[in-house]
Coordinates of C-alpha atoms in Angstrom, one line a residue:
M1 CA 75.7 -69.2 66.8
E2 CA 75.4 -71.7 64.0
E3 CA 75.7 -70.3 60.5
N4 CA 73.1 -70.7 58.4
N5 CA 73.8 -72.6 55.1
N6 CA 70.4 -72.7 53.7
F7 CA 70.5 -71.6 50.3
L8 CA 66.7 -70.3 50.6
D9 CA 67.4 -68.3 53.5
K10 CA 65.4 -64.7 53.7
N11 CA 68.2 -62.6 52.5
T12 CA 68.6 -64.8 49.4
I13 CA 65.1 -64.7 48.6
L14 CA 65.1 -61.1 49.3
A15 CA 68.0 -60.5 46.8
I16 CA 66.7 -63.3 44.5
G17 CA 63.3 -61.0 44.2
L18 CA 65.0 -57.6 44.2
S19 CA 66.8 -59.1 41.1
I20 CA 63.7 -60.6 39.2
L21 CA 62.0 -56.9 40.2
F22 CA 65.2 -55.0 38.6
F23 CA 64.5 -57.1 35.3
V24 CA 60.8 -56.3 34.9
G25 CA 61.4 -53.0 36.0
W26 CA 63.7 -52.7 33.0
Q27 CA 61.7 -54.2 30.7
F28 CA 58.6 -52.1 31.9
Y29 CA 61.3 -48.7 31.5
V30 CA 62.1 -50.1 27.6
S31 CA 58.7 -50.6 26.7
K32 CA 57.8 -47.1 28.0
K33 CA 60.6 -45.4 26.3
Y34 CA 59.9 -47.6 22.9
P35 CA 55.7 -48.0 23.0
E36 CA 54.7 -51.0 21.3
Q37 CA 53.6 -50.7 17.8
N38 CA 51.3 -53.6 17.5
T39 CA 49.8 -54.8 20.7
K40 CA 46.0 -56.2 19.6
D41 CA 46.8 -59.5 21.4
Q42 CA 47.7 -57.8 25.0
S43 CA 45.7 -55.9 27.3
Q44 CA 45.7 -52.1 26.8
A45 CA 47.3 -50.4 29.4
I46 CA 47.1 -46.4 29.7
S47 CA 50.4 -45.6 28.0
K48 CA 51.8 -41.5 28.0
V49 CA 49.9 -40.7 24.6
E50 CA 46.9 -42.3 25.7
K51 CA 46.9 -40.0 29.1
K52 CA 47.7 -37.2 26.7
K53 CA 44.8 -38.3 24.6
E54 CA 42.2 -38.2 27.6
G55 CA 43.0 -34.5 28.3
L56 CA 43.6 -33.2 25.2
V57 CA 42.3 -35.5 21.9
E58 CA 38.9 -36.0 23.8
G59 CA 38.5 -32.0 24.5
P60 CA 37.1 -28.9 22.9
Q61 CA 40.9 -27.8 22.0
A62 CA 41.9 -31.1 20.7
E63 CA 38.9 -31.4 18.5
S64 CA 39.4 -27.7 17.1
V65 CA 43.5 -29.3 16.4
K66 CA 42.3 -32.2 14.8
K67 CA 39.6 -30.6 12.7
K68 CA 41.9 -28.0 11.4
I69 CA 44.8 -30.5 10.9
E70 CA 42.3 -32.6 8.9
E71 CA 41.1 -29.9 6.5
D72 CA 44.9 -28.9 6.3
F73 CA 45.4 -32.4 4.3
E74 CA 42.3 -32.6 2.2
T75 CA 42.6 -33.4 -1.4
V76 CA 41.5 -30.7 -3.9
D77 CA 39.2 -31.4 -6.6
K78 CA 41.5 -31.7 -9.3
T79 CA 39.2 -30.3 -12.1
V80 CA 39.4 -26.5 -10.7
K81 CA 43.5 -26.9 -10.5
K82 CA 46.0 -28.7 -12.4
E83 CA 48.8 -30.3 -11.1
S84 CA 51.9 -30.3 -12.4
L85 CA 54.7 -32.8 -11.8
F86 CA 58.9 -32.3 -12.1
K87 CA 61.2 -35.1 -11.6
I88 CA 64.0 -34.5 -9.3
D89 CA 67.0 -37.0 -9.5
F90 CA 70.4 -36.8 -7.8
E91 CA 72.8 -39.2 -6.6
N92 CA 71.6 -39.6 -3.2
F93 CA 67.7 -39.5 -3.5
E94 CA 64.7 -39.2 -6.5
G95 CA 61.4 -38.0 -6.4
T96 CA 58.8 -35.3 -7.7
L97 CA 58.4 -32.0 -7.2
S98 CA 54.8 -30.9 -7.3
S99 CA 52.9 -27.6 -8.3
K100 CA 50.6 -28.7 -5.7
G101 CA 51.7 -26.7 -2.9
M102 CA 55.0 -26.7 -4.3
S103 CA 55.9 -29.6 -2.4
L104 CA 58.3 -32.5 -2.6
K105 CA 56.3 -35.9 -2.9
E106 CA 57.0 -39.6 -3.5
I107 CA 60.9 -39.3 -2.3
I108 CA 63.0 -42.6 -2.5
L109 CA 66.1 -42.4 -0.7
K110 CA 68.8 -44.5 -3.2
K111 CA 71.5 -45.5 -0.5
Y112 CA 69.1 -46.8 2.5
T113 CA 66.8 -49.9 2.5
D114 CA 64.6 -50.8 5.4
R115 CA 64.5 -54.1 6.9
D116 CA 62.7 -55.8 4.1
D117 CA 65.5 -54.6 1.4
T118 CA 63.1 -52.2 -0.1
N119 CA 64.2 -48.4 -0.5
I120 CA 63.4 -45.8 2.0
K121 CA 60.2 -44.1 0.7
F122 CA 58.7 -40.8 1.9
F123 CA 55.0 -39.8 1.1
N124 CA 54.3 -43.1 0.1
H125 CA 50.4 -42.8 1.3
T126 CA 46.9 -42.0 0.6
K127 CA 47.0 -38.1 1.3
D128 CA 48.2 -36.6 -2.3
I129 CA 50.0 -33.8 -0.6
G130 CA 54.0 -33.7 -0.4
N131 CA 56.1 -32.5 2.3
F132 CA 57.1 -28.8 2.6
A133 CA 53.7 -27.8 0.8
T134 CA 52.1 -24.0 1.0
L135 CA 48.9 -24.4 2.2
Y136 CA 46.5 -21.5 2.5
E137 CA 42.6 -21.3 3.9
N138 CA 43.3 -24.9 4.8
K139 CA 43.8 -26.1 1.4
P140 CA 47.1 -26.4 -1.0
V141 CA 48.2 -23.6 -2.9
Y142 CA 48.5 -24.4 -7.0
F143 CA 51.6 -22.7 -8.2
N144 CA 53.0 -22.3 -11.9
V145 CA 56.4 -23.5 -11.5
E146 CA 59.4 -22.5 -13.5
K147 CA 62.2 -24.9 -13.4
I148 CA 65.5 -23.0 -13.0
T149 CA 68.1 -25.8 -12.6
N150 CA 67.9 -29.2 -11.6
T151 CA 68.4 -27.8 -8.0
H152 CA 66.3 -24.7 -8.4
F153 CA 62.6 -23.7 -9.1
K154 CA 60.8 -21.0 -8.6
G155 CA 56.7 -20.4 -8.6
T156 CA 53.8 -18.1 -8.0
A157 CA 50.5 -18.1 -7.2
K158 CA 47.4 -15.9 -6.8
V159 CA 46.0 -15.7 -3.7
G160 CA 42.9 -13.6 -3.6
K161 CA 44.1 -10.1 -4.5
Q162 CA 47.8 -11.1 -3.6
T163 CA 50.5 -12.9 -5.6
L164 CA 52.8 -15.4 -3.6
E165 CA 56.2 -16.5 -5.0
K166 CA 58.0 -19.2 -3.6
D167 CA 61.3 -20.3 -4.3
I168 CA 63.2 -23.7 -3.5
K169 CA 66.8 -24.7 -3.6
I170 CA 67.7 -28.2 -3.5
N171 CA 71.4 -29.8 -1.7
P172 CA 71.3 -32.9 -2.5
S173 CA 74.4 -33.7 -0.7
T174 CA 72.6 -32.9 2.7
Y175 CA 69.2 -34.0 1.9
S176 CA 68.1 -30.4 2.6
I177 CA 66.1 -27.5 0.9
V178 CA 66.2 -23.7 1.3
V179 CA 62.7 -22.3 1.0
Q180 CA 61.7 -18.6 0.5
L181 CA 58.1 -17.7 0.5
K182 CA 57.0 -13.7 0.2
T183 CA 54.2 -11.3 -1.3
I184 CA 55.2 -9.7 -4.0
E185 CA 52.0 -7.8 -4.9
G186 CA 48.4 -6.9 -3.9
Q187 CA 47.0 -6.3 -0.4
P188 CA 48.3 -8.1 2.7
L189 CA 47.0 -11.4 3.4
P190 CA 44.8 -11.9 6.5
T191 CA 46.5 -13.5 9.6
D192 CA 47.2 -17.1 10.2
K193 CA 46.6 -18.3 6.7
I194 CA 49.7 -19.9 5.2
E195 CA 51.0 -23.0 6.6
T196 CA 53.9 -25.4 6.0
Q197 CA 53.1 -29.2 5.8
L198 CA 55.2 -32.4 7.0
S199 CA 53.8 -36.0 7.0
N200 CA 55.3 -39.3 7.0
K201 CA 53.9 -42.8 7.4
V202 CA 54.2 -44.6 10.6
L203 CA 56.0 -47.5 11.2
K204 CA 54.3 -50.9 12.3
I205 CA 56.5 -53.1 14.2
K206 CA 55.5 -56.4 16.6
T207 CA 56.8 -56.6 19.7
S208 CA 56.2 -57.9 23.0
M209 CA 56.8 -57.1 26.9
F210 CA 60.2 -59.0 26.7
T211 CA 60.9 -58.2 23.0
P212 CA 60.0 -54.6 22.6
A213 CA 60.2 -52.4 19.6
Y214 CA 63.6 -50.3 19.5
E215 CA 62.4 -48.6 16.3
G216 CA 59.3 -46.5 16.0
T217 CA 57.8 -43.0 14.9
E218 CA 58.3 -39.9 16.6
F219 CA 57.2 -36.1 16.8
F220 CA 60.0 -34.0 17.9
S221 CA 60.1 -30.3 18.6
I222 CA 62.2 -27.5 19.8
V223 CA 59.6 -25.2 21.7
D224 CA 61.1 -22.1 23.0
E225 CA 64.5 -23.6 23.1
S226 CA 62.8 -27.2 25.1
K227 CA 62.6 -30.4 23.2
E228 CA 59.6 -31.7 23.1
R229 CA 59.9 -35.9 21.9
E230 CA 56.5 -37.8 21.7
K231 CA 56.9 -41.5 20.5
I232 CA 53.8 -42.5 18.7
D233 CA 51.7 -45.3 19.9
I234 CA 49.8 -46.7 16.7
E235 CA 47.0 -47.4 18.6
S236 CA 46.4 -44.0 20.1
K237 CA 45.3 -41.1 18.5
Y238 CA 47.4 -37.9 19.3
A239 CA 47.1 -34.0 18.6
E240 CA 48.9 -31.2 20.4
S241 CA 49.6 -27.6 19.6
F242 CA 52.7 -25.5 20.6
K243 CA 54.1 -22.2 20.3
S244 CA 57.2 -20.7 19.4
T245 CA 58.5 -23.5 17.3
T246 CA 62.0 -23.3 16.0
L247 CA 62.2 -26.8 14.7
S248 CA 59.9 -29.7 13.9
S249 CA 60.0 -33.0 12.8
I250 CA 58.5 -36.6 12.3
G251 CA 61.0 -39.4 12.0
T252 CA 62.1 -42.9 12.9
H253 CA 65.4 -43.8 14.8
Y254 CA 67.2 -43.6 11.4
F255 CA 65.0 -41.2 8.9
A256 CA 63.4 -37.9 9.3
V257 CA 61.5 -35.1 7.6
A258 CA 61.8 -31.5 9.4
V259 CA 61.5 -27.9 9.0
K260 CA 63.6 -25.5 10.8
D261 CA 62.2 -21.7 10.6
N262 CA 64.5 -19.0 9.9
S263 CA 62.0 -16.2 9.6
D264 CA 61.7 -13.1 11.4
I265 CA 58.5 -14.1 13.5
I266 CA 58.5 -17.6 15.4
P267 CA 55.6 -19.9 14.1
Q268 CA 53.3 -22.0 16.0
S269 CA 52.7 -25.8 15.3
R270 CA 50.4 -28.5 15.2
I271 CA 51.2 -32.3 15.3
Y272 CA 48.6 -34.7 14.8
F273 CA 48.1 -38.6 14.4
D274 CA 45.2 -41.0 13.7
P275 CA 45.8 -44.9 13.8
S276 CA 43.0 -45.3 11.2
D277 CA 45.1 -43.3 8.7
E278 CA 48.5 -44.9 9.9
V279 CA 50.3 -41.4 8.9
A280 CA 51.8 -38.7 11.0
Y281 CA 51.0 -34.9 10.4
A282 CA 52.9 -31.6 11.3
S283 CA 52.2 -28.2 10.1
V284 CA 54.0 -25.2 10.8
F285 CA 52.5 -21.7 10.5
H286 CA 53.0 -17.8 11.5
E287 CA 50.5 -15.6 12.9
S288 CA 51.4 -12.1 12.4
Y289 CA 53.3 -12.1 9.1
G290 CA 50.7 -9.8 7.7
Q291 CA 52.0 -6.5 9.3
G292 CA 53.2 -4.0 7.4
G293 CA 51.9 -5.2 3.9
K294 CA 54.3 -7.9 3.2
T295 CA 54.8 -11.4 4.0
S296 CA 58.2 -13.4 3.9
I297 CA 58.8 -16.6 5.5
S298 CA 61.9 -18.4 5.1
Y299 CA 62.9 -22.0 6.4
E300 CA 65.1 -24.9 6.0
G301 CA 64.0 -28.1 5.5
F302 CA 65.2 -32.0 5.5
I303 CA 64.5 -35.1 4.4
G304 CA 66.5 -38.1 4.7
P305 CA 68.9 -40.1 7.0
K306 CA 69.4 -38.8 10.7
Q307 CA 73.7 -38.9 9.7
Y308 CA 75.2 -36.7 12.4
D309 CA 77.7 -35.0 10.3
I310 CA 75.0 -33.9 7.9
L311 CA 72.9 -32.9 10.7
N312 CA 76.0 -31.1 12.5
N313 CA 76.2 -29.1 9.2
L314 CA 73.1 -27.9 8.6
G315 CA 72.7 -27.1 12.6
P316 CA 72.9 -28.1 15.9
E317 CA 69.1 -27.8 16.0
F318 CA 68.9 -30.7 13.3
V319 CA 71.4 -32.6 15.4
E320 CA 68.8 -32.8 18.2
M321 CA 66.6 -35.2 16.2
I322 CA 68.9 -37.8 17.4
D323 CA 68.0 -39.2 20.8
Y324 CA 71.4 -39.6 22.1
G325 CA 69.7 -39.8 25.7
M326 CA 71.3 -38.4 29.2
F327 CA 75.0 -39.2 28.4
S328 CA 75.0 -37.3 24.7
I329 CA 78.2 -36.0 26.2
L330 CA 79.5 -39.0 25.6
S331 CA 77.7 -40.6 22.9
K332 CA 78.7 -37.6 20.5
P333 CA 82.5 -38.3 21.1
M334 CA 82.2 -42.2 21.0
L335 CA 80.4 -41.6 17.6
K336 CA 83.5 -39.9 16.3
M337 CA 86.1 -42.3 17.6
L338 CA 83.7 -45.3 15.8
K339 CA 83.8 -43.2 12.8
W340 CA 88.0 -42.6 12.9
L341 CA 88.2 -46.4 13.3
H342 CA 86.0 -47.3 11.0
G343 CA 88.0 -45.4 8.4
L344 CA 90.9 -47.0 9.2
F345 CA 89.6 -50.6 9.2
S346 CA 86.3 -50.1 7.0
N347 CA 84.4 -52.6 9.5
W348 CA 82.4 -51.2 12.2
G349 CA 82.3 -54.4 14.1
L350 CA 86.1 -54.4 14.5
A351 CA 85.8 -50.4 15.1
I352 CA 83.5 -51.5 18.2
I353 CA 86.2 -54.2 19.7
L354 CA 88.7 -51.7 19.4
L355 CA 86.8 -49.3 21.1
T356 CA 85.9 -51.4 23.6
V357 CA 89.3 -52.6 24.2
F358 CA 90.5 -48.9 24.5
I359 CA 87.5 -48.1 27.2
R360 CA 88.9 -50.8 29.2
L361 CA 92.4 -49.9 29.2
I362 CA 91.2 -46.4 30.6
L363 CA 89.3 -47.9 33.1
L364 CA 92.2 -50.5 33.9
P365 CA 93.7 -48.4 36.9
I366 CA 90.5 -48.3 38.7
N367 CA 90.0 -51.8 37.9
V368 CA 93.3 -52.5 39.8
S369 CA 92.1 -50.7 42.6
S370 CA 89.0 -52.3 42.8
F371 CA 90.9 -55.8 42.9
K372 CA 93.0 -54.7 45.7
S373 CA 89.7 -53.4 47.9
M374 CA 88.1 -56.4 47.4
K375 CA 91.0 -58.7 48.6
K376 CA 91.6 -56.5 51.5
M377 CA 87.9 -57.1 52.3
Q378 CA 88.3 -61.0 52.1
K379 CA 91.4 -60.6 54.1
I380 CA 89.3 -59.0 56.8
Q381 CA 86.5 -61.3 57.0
P382 CA 87.7 -63.6 59.8
Q383 CA 87.8 -60.3 62.0
L384 CA 84.6 -58.8 61.0
K385 CA 82.8 -61.8 61.9
A386 CA 84.5 -62.1 65.2
I387 CA 83.3 -58.4 65.6
K388 CA 79.4 -59.3 64.8
E389 CA 80.0 -62.2 67.2
K390 CA 81.4 -60.2 69.8
Y391 CA 79.1 -57.3 70.1
K392 CA 76.1 -59.1 68.4
D393 CA 73.6 -57.3 71.1
D394 CA 74.9 -53.7 70.5
P395 CA 74.6 -53.0 66.6
Q396 CA 76.0 -49.5 67.2
R397 CA 79.3 -50.9 68.4
V398 CA 79.4 -53.3 65.9
N399 CA 79.4 -50.2 63.2
Q400 CA 82.2 -48.4 64.9
E401 CA 84.4 -51.4 65.3
T402 CA 83.9 -52.3 61.8
M403 CA 84.6 -49.0 60.4
A404 CA 87.5 -48.8 62.8
L405 CA 89.0 -52.2 61.3
M406 CA 88.3 -50.9 57.6
K407 CA 90.3 -47.6 58.1
K408 CA 92.9 -49.3 59.6
E409 CA 93.4 -51.7 57.2
K410 CA 92.5 -49.2 54.2
A411 CA 89.7 -51.4 53.0
N412 CA 86.5 -49.7 51.0
P413 CA 83.5 -51.8 50.7
I414 CA 82.4 -50.4 47.7
G415 CA 85.5 -50.0 46.1
G416 CA 84.3 -53.1 44.1
C417 CA 81.6 -51.4 42.9
L418 CA 83.5 -48.5 41.3
P419 CA 84.1 -49.8 38.1
M420 CA 80.5 -51.0 37.3
L421 CA 79.5 -47.9 38.1
L422 CA 81.9 -46.0 35.8
Q423 CA 81.1 -48.4 33.1
F424 CA 77.0 -48.0 33.2
P425 CA 77.0 -44.4 31.6
V426 CA 79.5 -45.7 28.9
F427 CA 77.1 -48.6 28.1
L428 CA 74.1 -46.3 28.1
A429 CA 75.9 -43.5 25.9
L430 CA 77.1 -46.6 23.6
Y431 CA 73.7 -47.9 23.6
S432 CA 72.2 -44.7 22.3
V433 CA 75.2 -44.4 19.7
L434 CA 74.6 -48.4 18.3
G435 CA 70.7 -47.8 18.4
Q436 CA 70.3 -44.6 16.8
S437 CA 73.0 -43.8 14.5
V438 CA 72.3 -44.2 11.1
E439 CA 75.8 -44.7 10.3
L440 CA 75.7 -48.2 12.0
Y441 CA 72.3 -48.8 10.3
K442 CA 72.2 -52.5 8.3
S443 CA 76.2 -52.3 9.1
P444 CA 77.6 -56.1 8.5
F445 CA 80.3 -57.3 10.9
I446 CA 81.2 -61.2 9.9
F447 CA 79.0 -64.3 9.2
W448 CA 75.6 -64.2 10.8
I449 CA 75.5 -60.7 11.8
Q450 CA 74.8 -58.7 9.0
D451 CA 73.2 -55.5 11.1
L452 CA 74.9 -54.1 13.8
S453 CA 72.1 -52.0 14.8
Y454 CA 69.8 -54.8 14.8
Q455 CA 69.5 -57.9 17.4
D456 CA 71.7 -61.0 16.6
P457 CA 69.2 -63.1 14.5
F458 CA 70.4 -66.3 16.7
F459 CA 71.4 -65.4 19.6
V460 CA 75.1 -66.6 19.2
L461 CA 76.4 -63.5 21.2
P462 CA 73.8 -63.0 24.1
V463 CA 74.5 -66.7 25.3
A464 CA 78.4 -66.2 24.7
V465 CA 78.0 -63.2 26.7
G466 CA 76.0 -64.9 29.2
A467 CA 78.4 -68.0 29.8
L468 CA 81.7 -65.6 29.7
Y469 CA 79.8 -63.4 32.5
F470 CA 79.3 -66.8 34.4
V471 CA 82.9 -67.8 34.1
Q472 CA 84.4 -64.2 35.3
M473 CA 82.4 -64.3 38.1
S474 CA 83.4 -67.8 39.0
I475 CA 86.9 -66.6 38.9
S476 CA 86.4 -63.3 40.9
P477 CA 86.8 -62.6 44.4
T478 CA 84.0 -63.7 46.3
P479 CA 81.7 -61.1 47.9
M480 CA 81.4 -60.7 51.2
D481 CA 77.6 -61.1 51.8
P482 CA 77.0 -65.0 51.3
A483 CA 73.5 -64.3 50.1
Q484 CA 75.0 -62.0 47.5
A485 CA 77.2 -64.5 46.3
K486 CA 74.5 -66.8 45.8
V487 CA 72.3 -64.1 43.8
M488 CA 75.3 -63.3 41.5
K489 CA 74.8 -66.9 40.2
F490 CA 71.6 -65.7 38.5
I491 CA 73.2 -62.9 36.9
P492 CA 74.5 -64.3 33.9
I493 CA 70.9 -65.6 32.9
L494 CA 69.7 -62.4 33.5
F495 CA 72.2 -61.0 31.3
C496 CA 71.3 -63.4 28.3
F497 CA 67.6 -61.7 28.5
F498 CA 69.0 -58.6 28.1
M499 CA 71.2 -59.0 25.3
I500 CA 68.5 -60.8 23.3
T501 CA 66.8 -58.0 22.0
V502 CA 69.7 -55.3 22.1
P503 CA 71.7 -54.1 18.8
S504 CA 74.3 -56.9 18.2
G505 CA 76.8 -54.0 18.1
L506 CA 76.3 -53.7 21.7
T507 CA 76.4 -57.2 22.8
L508 CA 79.6 -57.6 20.5
Y509 CA 80.5 -54.8 22.8
F510 CA 79.8 -56.8 26.3
F511 CA 81.5 -59.9 24.9
V512 CA 84.8 -58.4 24.0
N513 CA 84.7 -56.6 27.7
T514 CA 83.8 -59.7 29.4
V515 CA 87.0 -61.3 27.6
F516 CA 88.8 -58.7 28.5
G517 CA 87.8 -58.8 31.8
I518 CA 88.2 -62.4 32.2
G519 CA 92.1 -61.8 31.0
Q520 CA 92.5 -58.8 33.3
Q521 CA 91.3 -61.3 36.3
F522 CA 93.7 -64.2 35.5
I523 CA 96.5 -61.5 35.5
F524 CA 95.3 -60.3 38.9
Q525 CA 95.4 -63.7 40.2
R526 CA 98.5 -64.7 38.8
E527 CA 100.1 -61.2 40.5
K528 CA 98.7 -62.5 43.8
R529 CA 99.8 -66.1 43.6
K530 CA 103.5 -64.7 43.3
A531 CA 102.9 -62.2 45.8
A532 CA 102.4 -65.0 48.3
V533 CA 105.5 -67.0 47.2

């Protein structure tokens, strides 16, 4: 039989089609994981949030949720209640404590700036109520506030025939507060009246299908020990209620405001977003705290960077706000090792390089085994072709003879894929670390790379990775399937597209990983030549 050498044979076309389908599928997955933040110039597809909107926001239950939350954040007539403000100023942040709800507002993080080099701000929006505010009958409660120390405030407020006492202790080093709210005299409060409010302005980031937004705003709740994470689409309304809420938060990849309940009775929560307001809201409320004639609510609040060590000290629930994905078991030790390396060299880029080399050394025995397996498969190629030609009319016999030959020669057809399969979880874990860890946020490396958590601004590393990957493939053993070998030539181009919008720290990992692979390949080839002599 004459061998078909036509480049565009059916197997090649099929393989190219599958490669393109994989690329488009990846972009579709990423666009879903990181919903488009500004898509007015694109056709509107029904997203996960929009589907929830159809079943919830437009329904009677959602309308009641929306109405209640909108009422919760109505501004009270200031002629009835006068607001008192207390300036707070610490090393990590500054802002204001308001008697209106006894809440924190206008918080500015001193050590962090956004992509435009402006200090990160919370509550810089039109609704004039801060976070951790106490609301009663859908309106803020005004407290008479006493400043005990710079970090300790107490307040009392009359609510009907009852007096509320609220105690706030601020821990500046952990960006956290501890709150105690209780009744001290009078009749029990009615059920479902007191709420704690959270709010945050939603990020607006331009994006497209091929350059998805890796940053955005999300709701995150721990409900009945399960995790509820919802990315916010800035063009879609969203509302939902949860029971038995341990933690509720609103945040971006790197910063968040959250409340973790420590009361005897687990609260419920509501979340709501309306594109016309551009602010996400959440409220946490207890349903049965009036029993026994006394009310006692306690919770811990957080407002700041999602730094692993800080959140871990506050409690494991706070750590869950960081979305490390399905391979978090690898992401967390990777982050710890990166931090250790950074402590030695004071450069996150160098830490990534050293971590990459360490990972390659761990995988080296597997890579050696893979190389040997591929060489064995190349060696028996003539015999495999002879088997196919001899038993071309008996596919079952072809399979039997092929397996027998591979067993005899100890050749494994999937041995060459093993290193790639093992590196894939490492890639995803490191991807999560570099994309979610505020420790790497706006951290410089060298020259033009001044933010390892953001894409390479001049695409130098993505192009370099594609070129190096092409070199690596050209010196690697040729795959047994000619169609597969032809398609592999397109992978460097696809790799360039993949690398364009990912964080430059991850691209740096691929660059070093590929350089190491090329060096490893040269060593393997040299050993092969020595063995042949």
